[in-house]
């Protein structure tokens, strides 16, 4: 009998896109977010868990159409759409940067109320989420052995947040970049370190030898990362130059490579960094 018992299960299984041998990506309508699966002989790594208990449970059940084996989780960073579904995977190991765990502890309540206010029809779903910070944390890098293959989790530096990690599957040259790379929308700068982001992105470029899975949007490749790195570098250089000339974030706005509403946040963060306030 097919492992896919019903028609709907088969349809859902097709939503998992196999980007390399036993490496899958599933893009969800909620927040256009990507979830990754790296299947090994002994365990499967789940990269990000979506935005609530319900979304996490739905994800966990969809993973069962791919594998019935042991699951291990990694969060690319602390943002709700990547980590608020963690509780559905307990008692699994949940890996993340130490600052990812700290930020989930300190910031989540505020985020939950903000989500509830923004989406009143789903308020309970977001306020009731059982925030579950990573129970396995690291600062620089860790190698996970899944059986027959490994995955390297590395913090290349600050960028989209202070706790972004990148998951590299070396045997197939797949890179899960989290929100350090964003497709389908400009990068998100609310918690960012725009002066550090280009250097961090450069380290992604060093390992971008195959498919690169952004936190949101379509799977991309090296040339897309190069393009986003060019924009991020231009923004950082612009901030530095305008500040050197005595100007403000507002003065730099019209020259930004990003749309105005994005540029405002990015340049405000960049100037704060240059002033030593971040
Ligand atoms: Zn994010």
PDB file of C-alpha atoms and ligand atoms in Angstrom, residues 77-82 160-161 164 179 182 188 216, ligand 1:
ATOM      1  CA  UNK A  77      15.887  32.577  14.536  1.00  0.00           C
ATOM      2  CA  UNK A  78      13.438  33.643  17.233  1.00  0.00           C
ATOM      3  CA  UNK A  79      10.703  35.229  15.088  1.00  0.00           C
ATOM      4  CA  UNK A  80       7.185  33.953  15.681  1.00  0.00           C
ATOM      5  CA  UNK A  81       6.585  32.615  12.178  1.00  0.00           C
ATOM      6  CA  UNK A  82       9.626  30.330  12.548  1.00  0.00           C
ATOM      7  CA  UNK A 160      18.265  39.892  10.111  1.00  0.00           C
ATOM      8  CA  UNK A 161      18.437  39.459  13.925  1.00  0.00           C
ATOM      9  CA  UNK A 164      20.195  33.926  12.819  1.00  0.00           C
ATOM     10  CA  UNK A 179      15.395  35.248   6.899  1.00  0.00           C
ATOM     11  CA  UNK A 182      14.270  36.739   1.613  1.00  0.00           C
ATOM     12  CA  UNK A 188      12.877  42.512   7.011  1.00  0.00           C
ATOM     13  CA  UNK A 216      10.060  33.059   2.888  1.00  0.00           C
TER      14      UNK A 216
HETATM   15 ZN1  LIG B   1      12.295  36.725  10.683  1.00  0.00          ZN
END
